[in-house]
mmCIF file of C-alpha atoms in Angstrom:
data_model
loop_
_atom_site.group_PDB
_atom_site.id
_atom_site.type_symbol
_atom_site.label_atom_id
_atom_site.label_comp_id
_atom_site.label_asym_id
_atom_site.label_seq_id
_atom_site.Cartn_x
_atom_site.Cartn_y
_atom_site.Cartn_z
ATOM 1 C CA UNK A 74 -2.538 -0.374 -24.286
ATOM 2 C CA UNK A 75 -3.999 2.494 -22.317
ATOM 3 C CA UNK A 76 -1.666 5.468 -22.279
ATOM 4 C CA UNK A 77 -0.659 7.576 -19.338
ATOM 5 C CA UNK A 78 -2.772 10.527 -20.537
ATOM 6 C CA UNK A 79 -6.001 8.536 -20.570
ATOM 7 C CA UNK A 80 -5.411 7.077 -17.111
ATOM 8 C CA UNK A 81 -4.539 10.567 -15.903
ATOM 9 C CA UNK A 82 -7.817 12.005 -17.232
ATOM 10 C CA UNK A 83 -9.924 9.293 -15.561
ATOM 11 C CA UNK A 84 -7.995 9.751 -12.314
ATOM 12 C CA UNK A 85 -8.427 13.528 -12.351
ATOM 13 C CA UNK A 86 -12.130 13.487 -13.247
ATOM 14 C CA UNK A 87 -13.025 10.809 -10.717
ATOM 15 C CA UNK A 88 -11.109 12.543 -7.953
ATOM 16 C CA UNK A 89 -12.748 15.849 -8.807
ATOM 17 C CA UNK A 90 -16.224 14.265 -8.677
ATOM 18 C CA UNK A 91 -15.378 12.571 -5.352
ATOM 19 C CA UNK A 92 -14.274 15.855 -3.805
ATOM 20 C CA UNK A 93 -17.426 17.592 -5.033
ATOM 21 C CA UNK A 94 -19.665 14.884 -3.633
ATOM 22 C CA UNK A 95 -18.192 15.242 -0.121
ATOM 23 C CA UNK A 96 -20.648 18.084 0.477
ATOM 24 C CA UNK A 97 -23.541 15.606 0.344
ATOM 25 C CA UNK A 98 -25.011 16.971 -2.878
ATOM 26 C CA UNK A 99 -27.091 14.142 -4.414
ATOM 27 C CA UNK A 100 -26.587 15.172 -8.017
ATOM 28 C CA UNK A 101 -22.836 15.414 -7.667
ATOM 29 C CA UNK A 102 -22.716 12.104 -5.827
ATOM 30 C CA UNK A 103 -24.750 10.480 -8.600
ATOM 31 C CA UNK A 104 -22.277 11.777 -11.202
ATOM 32 C CA UNK A 105 -19.435 10.362 -9.141
ATOM 33 C CA UNK A 106 -21.144 6.957 -8.868
ATOM 34 C CA UNK A 107 -21.967 6.907 -12.583
ATOM 35 C CA UNK A 108 -18.349 7.485 -13.577
ATOM 36 C CA UNK A 109 -17.200 5.071 -10.879
ATOM 37 C CA UNK A 110 -19.592 2.455 -12.229
ATOM 38 C CA UNK A 111 -17.871 2.280 -15.630
ATOM 39 C CA UNK A 112 -14.393 2.166 -14.034
ATOM 40 C CA UNK A 113 -15.465 -0.672 -11.711
ATOM 41 C CA UNK A 114 -17.133 -2.658 -14.504
ATOM 42 C CA UNK A 115 -14.063 -2.489 -16.730
ATOM 43 C CA UNK A 116 -11.845 -3.553 -13.861
ATOM 44 C CA UNK A 117 -14.106 -6.476 -12.949
ATOM 45 C CA UNK A 118 -14.010 -7.664 -16.559
ATOM 46 C CA UNK A 119 -10.224 -7.365 -16.441
ATOM 47 C CA UNK A 120 -9.966 -9.292 -13.134
ATOM 48 C CA UNK A 121 -12.253 -12.056 -14.315
ATOM 49 C CA UNK A 122 -10.624 -12.158 -17.786
ATOM 50 C CA UNK A 123 -14.107 -11.619 -19.212
ATOM 51 C CA UNK A 124 -15.223 -14.816 -17.504
ATOM 52 C CA UNK A 125 -18.291 -13.419 -15.702
ATOM 53 C CA UNK A 126 -21.846 -13.754 -16.995
ATOM 54 C CA UNK A 127 -23.797 -10.512 -17.383
ATOM 55 C CA UNK A 128 -25.918 -11.276 -14.285
ATOM 56 C CA UNK A 129 -22.910 -12.099 -12.092
ATOM 57 C CA UNK A 130 -21.099 -9.017 -13.365
ATOM 58 C CA UNK A 131 -24.069 -6.820 -12.435
ATOM 59 C CA UNK A 132 -24.367 -8.371 -8.971
ATOM 60 C CA UNK A 133 -20.670 -8.044 -8.244
ATOM 61 C CA UNK A 134 -20.581 -4.552 -9.706
ATOM 62 C CA UNK A 135 -23.424 -3.451 -7.410
ATOM 63 C CA UNK A 136 -21.697 -5.043 -4.404
ATOM 64 C CA UNK A 137 -18.549 -3.086 -5.196
ATOM 65 C CA UNK A 138 -20.494 0.186 -5.548
ATOM 66 C CA UNK A 139 -22.203 -0.496 -2.225
ATOM 67 C CA UNK A 140 -18.854 -1.157 -0.532
ATOM 68 C CA UNK A 141 -17.428 2.035 -1.978
ATOM 69 C CA UNK A 142 -20.531 3.912 -0.786
ATOM 70 C CA UNK A 143 -20.143 2.507 2.736
ATOM 71 C CA UNK A 144 -16.405 3.057 2.886
ATOM 72 C CA UNK A 145 -16.075 6.268 0.890
ATOM 73 C CA UNK A 146 -14.516 8.050 3.871
ATOM 74 C CA UNK A 147 -11.476 5.703 3.700
ATOM 75 C CA UNK A 148 -10.084 7.430 0.620
ATOM 76 C CA UNK A 149 -7.142 9.680 1.490
ATOM 77 C CA UNK A 150 -7.522 12.801 -0.632
ATOM 78 C CA UNK A 151 -3.792 13.383 -0.964
ATOM 79 C CA UNK A 152 -3.408 10.036 -2.775
ATOM 80 C CA UNK A 153 -4.539 8.874 -6.251
ATOM 81 C CA UNK A 154 -8.134 7.629 -6.257
ATOM 82 C CA UNK A 155 -7.904 4.781 -8.773
ATOM 83 C CA UNK A 156 -5.725 2.498 -6.564
ATOM 84 C CA UNK A 157 -8.318 2.922 -3.804
ATOM 85 C CA UNK A 158 -11.172 2.007 -6.167
ATOM 86 C CA UNK A 159 -9.235 -0.976 -7.513
ATOM 87 C CA UNK A 160 -8.352 -2.164 -3.986
ATOM 88 C CA UNK A 161 -12.003 -2.219 -2.893
ATOM 89 C CA UNK A 162 -13.003 -3.893 -6.145
ATOM 90 C CA UNK A 163 -10.310 -6.573 -5.704
ATOM 91 C CA UNK A 164 -11.409 -7.139 -2.116
ATOM 92 C CA UNK A 165 -15.012 -7.764 -3.169
ATOM 93 C CA UNK A 166 -13.883 -9.871 -6.121
ATOM 94 C CA UNK A 167 -11.819 -12.141 -3.867
ATOM 95 C CA UNK A 168 -14.741 -12.361 -1.411
ATOM 96 C CA UNK A 169 -16.995 -13.372 -4.264
ATOM 97 C CA UNK A 170 -14.701 -16.191 -5.303
ATOM 98 C CA UNK A 171 -14.309 -17.349 -1.700
ATOM 99 C CA UNK A 172 -18.064 -17.484 -1.361
ATOM 100 C CA UNK A 173 -18.152 -19.648 -4.449
ATOM 101 C CA UNK A 174 -15.346 -21.756 -2.901
ATOM 102 C CA UNK A 175 -12.902 -20.972 -5.646
ATOM 103 C CA UNK A 176 -9.530 -19.404 -4.958
ATOM 104 C CA UNK A 177 -8.264 -16.868 -7.508
ATOM 105 C CA UNK A 178 -4.609 -17.081 -8.462
ATOM 106 C CA UNK A 179 -3.038 -14.608 -6.043
ATOM 107 C CA UNK A 180 0.066 -14.149 -8.175
ATOM 108 C CA UNK A 181 -2.265 -12.804 -10.859
ATOM 109 C CA UNK A 182 -3.722 -10.215 -8.466
ATOM 110 C CA UNK A 183 -0.335 -8.936 -7.425
ATOM 111 C CA UNK A 184 0.622 -8.634 -11.107
ATOM 112 C CA UNK A 185 -2.575 -6.678 -11.758
ATOM 113 C CA UNK A 186 -1.618 -4.008 -9.214
ATOM 114 C CA UNK A 187 1.766 -3.653 -10.911
ATOM 115 C CA UNK A 188 0.191 -3.593 -14.358
ATOM 116 C CA UNK A 189 -2.005 -0.671 -13.373
ATOM 117 C CA UNK A 190 1.110 1.377 -12.747
ATOM 118 C CA UNK A 191 2.611 0.196 -16.008
ATOM 119 C CA UNK A 192 -0.456 1.406 -17.890
ATOM 120 C CA UNK A 193 1.063 4.818 -17.433
ATOM 121 C CA UNK A 194 3.638 4.249 -20.187
ATOM 122 C CA UNK A 195 3.343 2.836 -23.694
ATOM 123 C CA UNK A 196 4.105 -0.715 -24.751
ATOM 124 C CA UNK A 197 7.002 0.406 -26.967
ATOM 125 C CA UNK A 198 8.724 2.119 -24.055
ATOM 126 C CA UNK A 199 8.390 -1.002 -21.907
ATOM 127 C CA UNK A 200 9.684 -3.395 -24.581
ATOM 128 C CA UNK A 201 12.687 -1.179 -25.337
ATOM 129 C CA UNK A 202 14.177 -2.121 -21.951
ATOM 130 C CA UNK A 203 13.752 -5.881 -22.310
ATOM 131 C CA UNK A 204 15.807 -8.748 -23.680
ATOM 132 C CA UNK A 205 14.303 -10.854 -26.455
ATOM 133 C CA UNK A 206 13.305 -13.583 -24.021
ATOM 134 C CA UNK A 207 11.617 -11.074 -21.715
ATOM 135 C CA UNK A 208 9.777 -9.484 -24.639
ATOM 136 C CA UNK A 209 8.482 -12.860 -25.779
ATOM 137 C CA UNK A 210 7.267 -13.765 -22.279
ATOM 138 C CA UNK A 211 5.475 -10.472 -21.758
ATOM 139 C CA UNK A 212 3.919 -10.236 -25.216
ATOM 140 C CA UNK A 213 2.700 -13.862 -25.237
ATOM 141 C CA UNK A 214 1.048 -13.823 -21.817
ATOM 142 C CA UNK A 215 0.069 -10.224 -21.137
ATOM 143 C CA UNK A 216 -0.587 -8.838 -24.641
ATOM 144 C CA UNK A 217 -1.644 -11.815 -26.764
ATOM 145 C CA UNK A 218 -3.422 -13.407 -23.789
ATOM 146 C CA UNK A 219 -1.928 -16.882 -24.082
ATOM 147 C CA UNK A 220 -2.289 -19.121 -21.059
ATOM 148 C CA UNK A 221 0.751 -19.724 -18.867
ATOM 149 C CA UNK A 222 0.657 -23.386 -19.881
ATOM 150 C CA UNK A 223 0.814 -22.660 -23.642
ATOM 151 C CA UNK A 224 3.414 -19.928 -23.253
ATOM 152 C CA UNK A 225 5.552 -22.113 -20.990
ATOM 153 C CA UNK A 226 5.488 -24.913 -23.555
ATOM 154 C CA UNK A 227 6.650 -22.556 -26.314
ATOM 155 C CA UNK A 228 9.329 -21.026 -24.115
ATOM 156 C CA UNK A 229 10.564 -24.403 -22.804
ATOM 157 C CA UNK A 230 9.693 -23.565 -19.206
ATOM 158 C CA UNK A 231 7.090 -24.546 -16.598
ATOM 159 C CA UNK A 232 3.925 -22.491 -15.907
ATOM 160 C CA UNK A 233 5.004 -21.853 -12.286
ATOM 161 C CA UNK A 234 8.470 -20.724 -13.357
ATOM 162 C CA UNK A 235 6.976 -18.469 -16.016
ATOM 163 C CA UNK A 236 4.556 -16.849 -13.530
ATOM 164 C CA UNK A 237 7.395 -16.025 -11.157
ATOM 165 C CA UNK A 238 9.578 -14.665 -13.997
ATOM 166 C CA UNK A 239 6.797 -12.424 -15.301
ATOM 167 C CA UNK A 240 5.998 -11.187 -11.808
ATOM 168 C CA UNK A 241 9.671 -10.270 -11.244
ATOM 169 C CA UNK A 242 9.863 -8.708 -14.696
ATOM 170 C CA UNK A 243 6.874 -6.443 -14.043
ATOM 171 C CA UNK A 244 8.443 -5.338 -10.755
ATOM 172 C CA UNK A 245 11.748 -4.513 -12.422
ATOM 173 C CA UNK A 246 9.960 -2.589 -15.179
ATOM 174 C CA UNK A 247 8.203 -0.504 -12.560
ATOM 175 C CA UNK A 248 11.529 0.245 -10.854
ATOM 176 C CA UNK A 249 13.066 1.268 -14.183
ATOM 177 C CA UNK A 250 10.052 3.491 -14.907
ATOM 178 C CA UNK A 251 10.321 5.167 -11.501
ATOM 179 C CA UNK A 252 13.957 6.006 -12.221
ATOM 180 C CA UNK A 253 13.086 7.814 -15.500
ATOM 181 C CA UNK B 33 -36.380 -8.486 -7.929
ATOM 182 C CA UNK B 34 -33.169 -7.509 -9.728
ATOM 183 C CA UNK B 35 -32.427 -3.784 -9.684
ATOM 184 C CA UNK B 36 -30.935 -2.160 -12.770
ATOM 185 C CA UNK B 37 -27.567 -0.449 -12.364
ATOM 186 C CA UNK B 38 -29.093 2.966 -13.058
ATOM 187 C CA UNK B 39 -31.736 2.497 -10.353
ATOM 188 C CA UNK B 40 -29.106 1.124 -7.994
ATOM 189 C CA UNK B 41 -26.989 4.249 -8.482
ATOM 190 C CA UNK B 42 -30.057 6.460 -7.981
ATOM 191 C CA UNK B 43 -30.890 4.624 -4.730
ATOM 192 C CA UNK B 44 -27.339 5.087 -3.452
ATOM 193 C CA UNK B 45 -27.318 8.749 -4.471
ATOM 194 C CA UNK B 46 -30.528 9.297 -2.504
ATOM 195 C CA UNK B 47 -28.554 8.355 0.618
ATOM 196 C CA UNK B 48 -25.899 10.985 -0.074
ATOM 197 C CA UNK B 49 -24.895 12.999 2.958
ATOM 198 C CA UNK B 50 -21.878 15.135 3.827
ATOM 199 C CA UNK B 51 -18.856 13.117 4.866
ATOM 200 C CA UNK B 52 -15.230 13.561 5.780
ATOM 201 C CA UNK B 53 -12.224 11.425 5.035
ATOM 202 C CA UNK B 54 -10.197 9.866 7.803
ATOM 203 C CA UNK B 55 -7.808 12.215 9.556
ATOM 204 C CA UNK B 56 -4.401 12.619 7.972
ATOM 205 C CA UNK B 57 -1.445 10.862 9.623
ATOM 206 C CA UNK B 58 -0.360 14.134 11.234
ATOM 207 C CA UNK B 59 -3.778 14.811 12.786
ATOM 208 C CA UNK B 60 -4.048 11.204 13.940
ATOM 209 C CA UNK B 61 -0.610 11.385 15.582
ATOM 210 C CA UNK B 62 -1.509 14.645 17.311
ATOM 211 C CA UNK B 63 -4.648 13.032 18.757
ATOM 212 C CA UNK B 64 -2.716 9.893 19.700
ATOM 213 C CA UNK B 65 0.047 11.865 21.394
ATOM 214 C CA UNK B 66 -2.482 14.004 23.299
ATOM 215 C CA UNK B 67 -4.380 10.962 24.552
ATOM 216 C CA UNK B 68 -1.154 9.131 25.381
ATOM 217 C CA UNK B 69 0.251 12.034 27.387
ATOM 218 C CA UNK B 70 -2.933 12.294 29.447
ATOM 219 C CA UNK B 71 -3.410 8.547 29.967
ATOM 220 C CA UNK B 72 0.275 7.927 30.529
ATOM 221 C CA UNK B 73 0.422 10.853 32.935
ATOM 222 C CA UNK B 74 -2.571 9.653 34.950
ATOM 223 C CA UNK B 75 -1.168 6.112 35.113
ATOM 224 C CA UNK B 76 2.225 7.373 36.215
ATOM 225 C CA UNK B 77 0.549 9.551 38.866
ATOM 226 C CA UNK B 78 -1.505 6.661 40.268
ATOM 227 C CA UNK B 79 1.285 4.102 40.322
ATOM 228 C CA UNK B 80 4.257 4.586 42.662
ATOM 229 C CA UNK B 81 7.643 5.083 41.002
ATOM 230 C CA UNK B 82 10.315 2.527 41.847
ATOM 231 C CA UNK B 83 12.761 3.325 44.626
ATOM 232 C CA UNK B 84 15.861 5.114 43.450
ATOM 233 C CA UNK B 85 14.250 5.943 40.114
ATOM 234 C CA UNK B 86 16.087 9.243 39.768
ATOM 235 C CA UNK B 87 19.468 7.507 39.955
ATOM 236 C CA UNK B 88 18.364 4.683 37.709
ATOM 237 C CA UNK B 89 16.959 7.025 35.063
ATOM 238 C CA UNK B 90 20.391 8.385 34.099
ATOM 239 C CA UNK B 91 21.805 4.930 33.400
ATOM 240 C CA UNK B 92 22.646 4.645 29.662
ATOM 241 C CA UNK B 93 20.934 1.263 29.293
ATOM 242 C CA UNK B 94 17.766 2.621 30.900
ATOM 243 C CA UNK B 95 17.777 5.603 28.553
ATOM 244 C CA UNK B 96 18.403 3.368 25.517
ATOM 245 C CA UNK B 97 15.600 0.966 26.455
ATOM 246 C CA UNK B 98 13.204 3.832 27.109
ATOM 247 C CA UNK B 99 13.932 5.378 23.733
ATOM 248 C CA UNK B 100 13.484 2.022 22.005
ATOM 249 C CA UNK B 101 10.150 1.327 23.756
ATOM 250 C CA UNK B 102 8.969 4.802 22.815
ATOM 251 C CA UNK B 103 10.007 4.377 19.181
ATOM 252 C CA UNK B 104 8.400 0.920 19.037
ATOM 253 C CA UNK B 105 5.172 2.469 20.236
ATOM 254 C CA UNK B 106 5.155 5.609 18.065
ATOM 255 C CA UNK B 107 6.109 3.785 14.875
ATOM 256 C CA UNK B 108 3.638 1.028 15.799
ATOM 257 C CA UNK B 109 0.922 3.697 15.993
ATOM 258 C CA UNK B 110 1.863 4.762 12.451
ATOM 259 C CA UNK B 111 1.632 1.138 11.319
ATOM 260 C CA UNK B 112 -1.822 1.010 12.925
ATOM 261 C CA UNK B 113 -2.879 4.125 10.986
ATOM 262 C CA UNK B 114 -1.782 2.754 7.614
ATOM 263 C CA UNK B 115 -3.445 -0.595 8.290
ATOM 264 C CA UNK B 116 -6.854 1.122 8.112
ATOM 265 C CA UNK B 117 -6.990 1.696 4.350
ATOM 266 C CA UNK B 118 -7.912 -0.762 1.575
ATOM 267 C CA UNK B 119 -5.160 0.261 -0.859
ATOM 268 C CA UNK B 120 -2.382 0.807 1.643
ATOM 269 C CA UNK B 121 0.876 -1.084 0.913
ATOM 270 C CA UNK B 122 2.894 0.810 3.536
ATOM 271 C CA UNK B 123 5.028 -1.777 5.265
ATOM 272 C CA UNK B 124 7.977 0.354 6.292
ATOM 273 C CA UNK B 125 6.374 1.397 9.597
ATOM 274 C CA UNK B 126 5.570 -2.215 10.396
ATOM 275 C CA UNK B 127 9.137 -3.298 9.654
ATOM 276 C CA UNK B 128 10.606 -0.383 11.611
ATOM 277 C CA UNK B 129 8.444 -0.959 14.674
ATOM 278 C CA UNK B 130 9.264 -4.668 14.740
ATOM 279 C CA UNK B 131 12.956 -3.796 14.281
ATOM 280 C CA UNK B 132 12.912 -1.599 17.375
ATOM 281 C CA UNK B 133 11.241 -4.411 19.328
ATOM 282 C CA UNK B 134 13.778 -6.893 17.978
ATOM 283 C CA UNK B 135 16.587 -4.580 19.066
ATOM 284 C CA UNK B 136 15.183 -4.502 22.598
ATOM 285 C CA UNK B 137 15.118 -8.298 22.577
ATOM 286 C CA UNK B 138 18.654 -8.512 21.208
ATOM 287 C CA UNK B 139 19.903 -6.230 23.972
ATOM 288 C CA UNK B 140 18.141 -8.340 26.604
ATOM 289 C CA UNK B 141 18.902 -11.892 25.509
ATOM 290 C CA UNK B 142 22.675 -11.908 26.110
ATOM 291 C CA UNK B 143 22.023 -10.784 29.682
ATOM 292 C CA UNK B 144 20.073 -13.966 30.476
ATOM 293 C CA UNK B 145 21.748 -16.426 32.827
ATOM 294 C CA UNK B 146 21.284 -19.520 30.690
ATOM 295 C CA UNK B 147 22.796 -21.811 33.325
ATOM 296 C CA UNK B 148 20.065 -20.968 35.844
ATOM 297 C CA UNK B 149 17.313 -20.230 33.355
ATOM 298 C CA UNK B 150 14.911 -22.906 34.577
ATOM 299 C CA UNK B 151 15.244 -21.939 38.228
ATOM 300 C CA UNK B 152 14.943 -18.237 37.471
ATOM 301 C CA UNK B 153 11.904 -18.836 35.283
ATOM 302 C CA UNK B 154 10.151 -20.885 37.990
ATOM 303 C CA UNK B 155 10.760 -18.025 40.410
ATOM 304 C CA UNK B 156 9.078 -15.635 37.945
ATOM 305 C CA UNK B 157 5.901 -17.692 37.861
ATOM 306 C CA UNK B 158 4.780 -15.969 41.071
ATOM 307 C CA UNK B 159 1.853 -13.804 39.984
ATOM 308 C CA UNK B 160 2.690 -11.116 42.543
ATOM 309 C CA UNK B 161 6.135 -10.719 41.032
ATOM 310 C CA UNK B 162 4.469 -10.631 37.640
ATOM 311 C CA UNK B 163 1.886 -7.976 38.479
ATOM 312 C CA UNK B 164 3.610 -5.560 36.122
ATOM 313 C CA UNK B 165 2.561 -7.861 33.285
ATOM 314 C CA UNK B 166 -1.063 -7.354 34.311
ATOM 315 C CA UNK B 167 -0.523 -3.604 34.522
ATOM 316 C CA UNK B 168 0.924 -3.595 31.008
ATOM 317 C CA UNK B 169 -2.086 -5.603 29.842
ATOM 318 C CA UNK B 170 -4.576 -3.259 31.534
ATOM 319 C CA UNK B 171 -2.843 -0.208 30.087
ATOM 320 C CA UNK B 172 -2.702 -1.741 26.609
ATOM 321 C CA UNK B 173 -6.350 -2.830 26.671
ATOM 322 C CA UNK B 174 -7.549 0.682 27.480
ATOM 323 C CA UNK B 175 -5.355 2.463 24.946
ATOM 324 C CA UNK B 176 -5.907 -0.121 22.194
ATOM 325 C CA UNK B 177 -9.674 0.034 22.762
ATOM 326 C CA UNK B 178 -9.666 3.801 22.277
ATOM 327 C CA UNK B 179 -7.624 3.435 19.094
ATOM 328 C CA UNK B 180 -9.923 0.688 17.790
ATOM 329 C CA UNK B 181 -13.037 2.786 18.476
ATOM 330 C CA UNK B 182 -11.475 5.712 16.591
ATOM 331 C CA UNK B 183 -10.845 3.375 13.639
ATOM 332 C CA UNK B 184 -14.198 1.579 13.677
ATOM 333 C CA UNK B 185 -15.161 2.737 10.172
ATOM 334 C CA UNK B 186 -11.936 1.521 8.573
ATOM 335 C CA UNK B 187 -11.732 -0.704 5.496
ATOM 336 C CA UNK B 188 -8.430 -2.483 6.099
ATOM 337 C CA UNK B 189 -6.715 -4.497 3.416
ATOM 338 C CA UNK B 190 -5.750 -6.986 6.148
ATOM 339 C CA UNK B 191 -8.446 -6.921 8.855
ATOM 340 C CA UNK B 192 -6.253 -8.759 11.364
ATOM 341 C CA UNK B 193 -3.668 -5.987 11.439
ATOM 342 C CA UNK B 194 -5.708 -3.133 12.908
ATOM 343 C CA UNK B 195 -6.156 -4.227 16.520
ATOM 344 C CA UNK B 196 -2.864 -6.144 16.369
ATOM 345 C CA UNK B 197 -0.955 -2.919 15.738
ATOM 346 C CA UNK B 198 -3.058 -1.016 18.265
ATOM 347 C CA UNK B 199 -2.191 -3.663 20.876
ATOM 348 C CA UNK B 200 1.487 -3.780 19.892
ATOM 349 C CA UNK B 201 1.845 -0.013 20.105
ATOM 350 C CA UNK B 202 -0.140 0.292 23.357
ATOM 351 C CA UNK B 203 1.613 -2.608 25.103
ATOM 352 C CA UNK B 204 4.985 -1.091 24.188
ATOM 353 C CA UNK B 205 3.897 2.118 25.901
ATOM 354 C CA UNK B 206 2.910 0.014 28.888
ATOM 355 C CA UNK B 207 6.430 -1.395 28.966
ATOM 356 C CA UNK B 208 7.807 2.139 28.812
ATOM 357 C CA UNK B 209 5.679 3.009 31.833
ATOM 358 C CA UNK B 210 6.950 -0.061 33.669
ATOM 359 C CA UNK B 211 10.511 1.176 33.170
ATOM 360 C CA UNK B 212 9.698 3.756 35.848
ATOM 361 C CA UNK B 213 7.528 1.590 38.081
ATOM 362 C CA UNK B 214 8.702 -2.001 38.008
ATOM 363 C CA UNK B 215 11.735 -2.504 40.200
ATOM 364 C CA UNK B 216 12.447 -6.030 38.936
ATOM 365 C CA UNK B 217 15.331 -5.596 36.558
ATOM 366 C CA UNK B 218 16.400 -9.159 35.932
ATOM 367 C CA UNK B 219 16.421 -10.156 32.254
ATOM 368 C CA UNK B 220 14.224 -13.206 32.895
ATOM 369 C CA UNK B 221 11.627 -11.016 34.605
ATOM 370 C CA UNK B 222 11.620 -8.483 31.773
ATOM 371 C CA UNK B 223 11.322 -11.246 29.202
ATOM 372 C CA UNK B 224 8.500 -13.060 31.031
ATOM 373 C CA UNK B 225 6.410 -10.148 32.269
ATOM 374 C CA UNK B 226 7.204 -7.303 29.851
ATOM 375 C CA UNK B 227 8.087 -8.797 26.483
ATOM 376 C CA UNK B 228 5.752 -11.782 26.494
ATOM 377 C CA UNK B 229 2.631 -9.654 27.204
ATOM 378 C CA UNK B 230 3.488 -7.492 24.181
ATOM 379 C CA UNK B 231 3.659 -10.540 21.941
ATOM 380 C CA UNK B 232 0.563 -12.194 23.437
ATOM 381 C CA UNK B 233 -1.552 -9.049 23.290
ATOM 382 C CA UNK B 234 -0.554 -8.503 19.657
ATOM 383 C CA UNK B 235 -1.576 -12.060 18.801
ATOM 384 C CA UNK B 236 -4.898 -11.757 20.630
ATOM 385 C CA UNK B 237 -5.452 -8.375 18.993
ATOM 386 C CA UNK B 238 -5.019 -9.971 15.587
ATOM 387 C CA UNK B 239 -7.669 -12.608 16.366
ATOM 388 C CA UNK B 240 -10.165 -10.013 17.614
ATOM 389 C CA UNK B 241 -9.426 -7.679 14.727
ATOM 390 C CA UNK B 242 -10.405 -10.226 12.069
ATOM 391 C CA UNK B 243 -13.907 -10.399 13.565
ATOM 392 C CA UNK B 244 -14.370 -6.663 14.124
ATOM 393 C CA UNK B 245 -12.926 -5.351 10.872
ATOM 394 C CA UNK B 246 -14.250 -7.917 8.438
ATOM 395 C CA UNK B 247 -15.971 -5.914 5.648
#
């Protein structure tokens, strides 16, 4: 799991490059877009659970970069930059699925936003707060990557019930983390 | 022909030009307040105040309603501001603004004469009596249009919210203005020609906003 320090470094560098590129300097803007490109690609792979072909990934990735280019003035410089990047990427990702007449699981997207915040602390710290049942749920679905259906079967629950429980669990973990 | 990511980035970089972020909330509010004072002032100057306004203005209920309309509008303007950004999850201003509006409604509803509601409502359907509703609409359209033009480059997470909040905030200011101008004080009149326009304009604003701010 990505630690807080690594997320922090990406956040700081990207923000610094954004601020430098506000002057209109082409070289600085290119450096910003290059770093942004790798962040966006990783996030698209995460959103799609590695389900996109290389061509589709490239197309979507370029659409996201274009949207960020067109809407770069909507970033508020007193706020973290990664949530803004992720929000635009999610917006384009959802648009892409709508255009292909497929609806992404919206509970998943809401969980993703919470998970980004949780990436700030280590797995061990998260699990220390949980009951055995909660640990099993989280590890099976979010770490080992089991489907909700398989995990629900093992945990004697239903996929819908499991989704809601995990969503609530992630929220409570964030609240606990904020109180530390 | 498919463009490689490196070339795509180079093409975008070639279009680099100086840019500025959106104004901060404080700067936006300063601009909004300045425009509101001028527009509100001009409107109040052009429209005649109700008879006996000075005596009416010290009534506690008048003061309470005025404060609530003002708060609905100011907090609604903040909700409008935060609706402009793709990552914004600020809902407290939305909830607060709606709460102030709900409070106004809660204060008004018990005053309705439910036994004669139908008759009173039929009486209110006279468009001349309801001209204040049109004034509120005209005021809201102008102010909301200015706000929408200011926000035209936004990337809202929920496109329908931008003009909706602009309309809600502006119509509430219109109702505040009508406190001084409209001499019809009956609860059924206020409900029909003050409250309903706020709700309708917000709904229409939401429909328009989805078209304008789709990105």
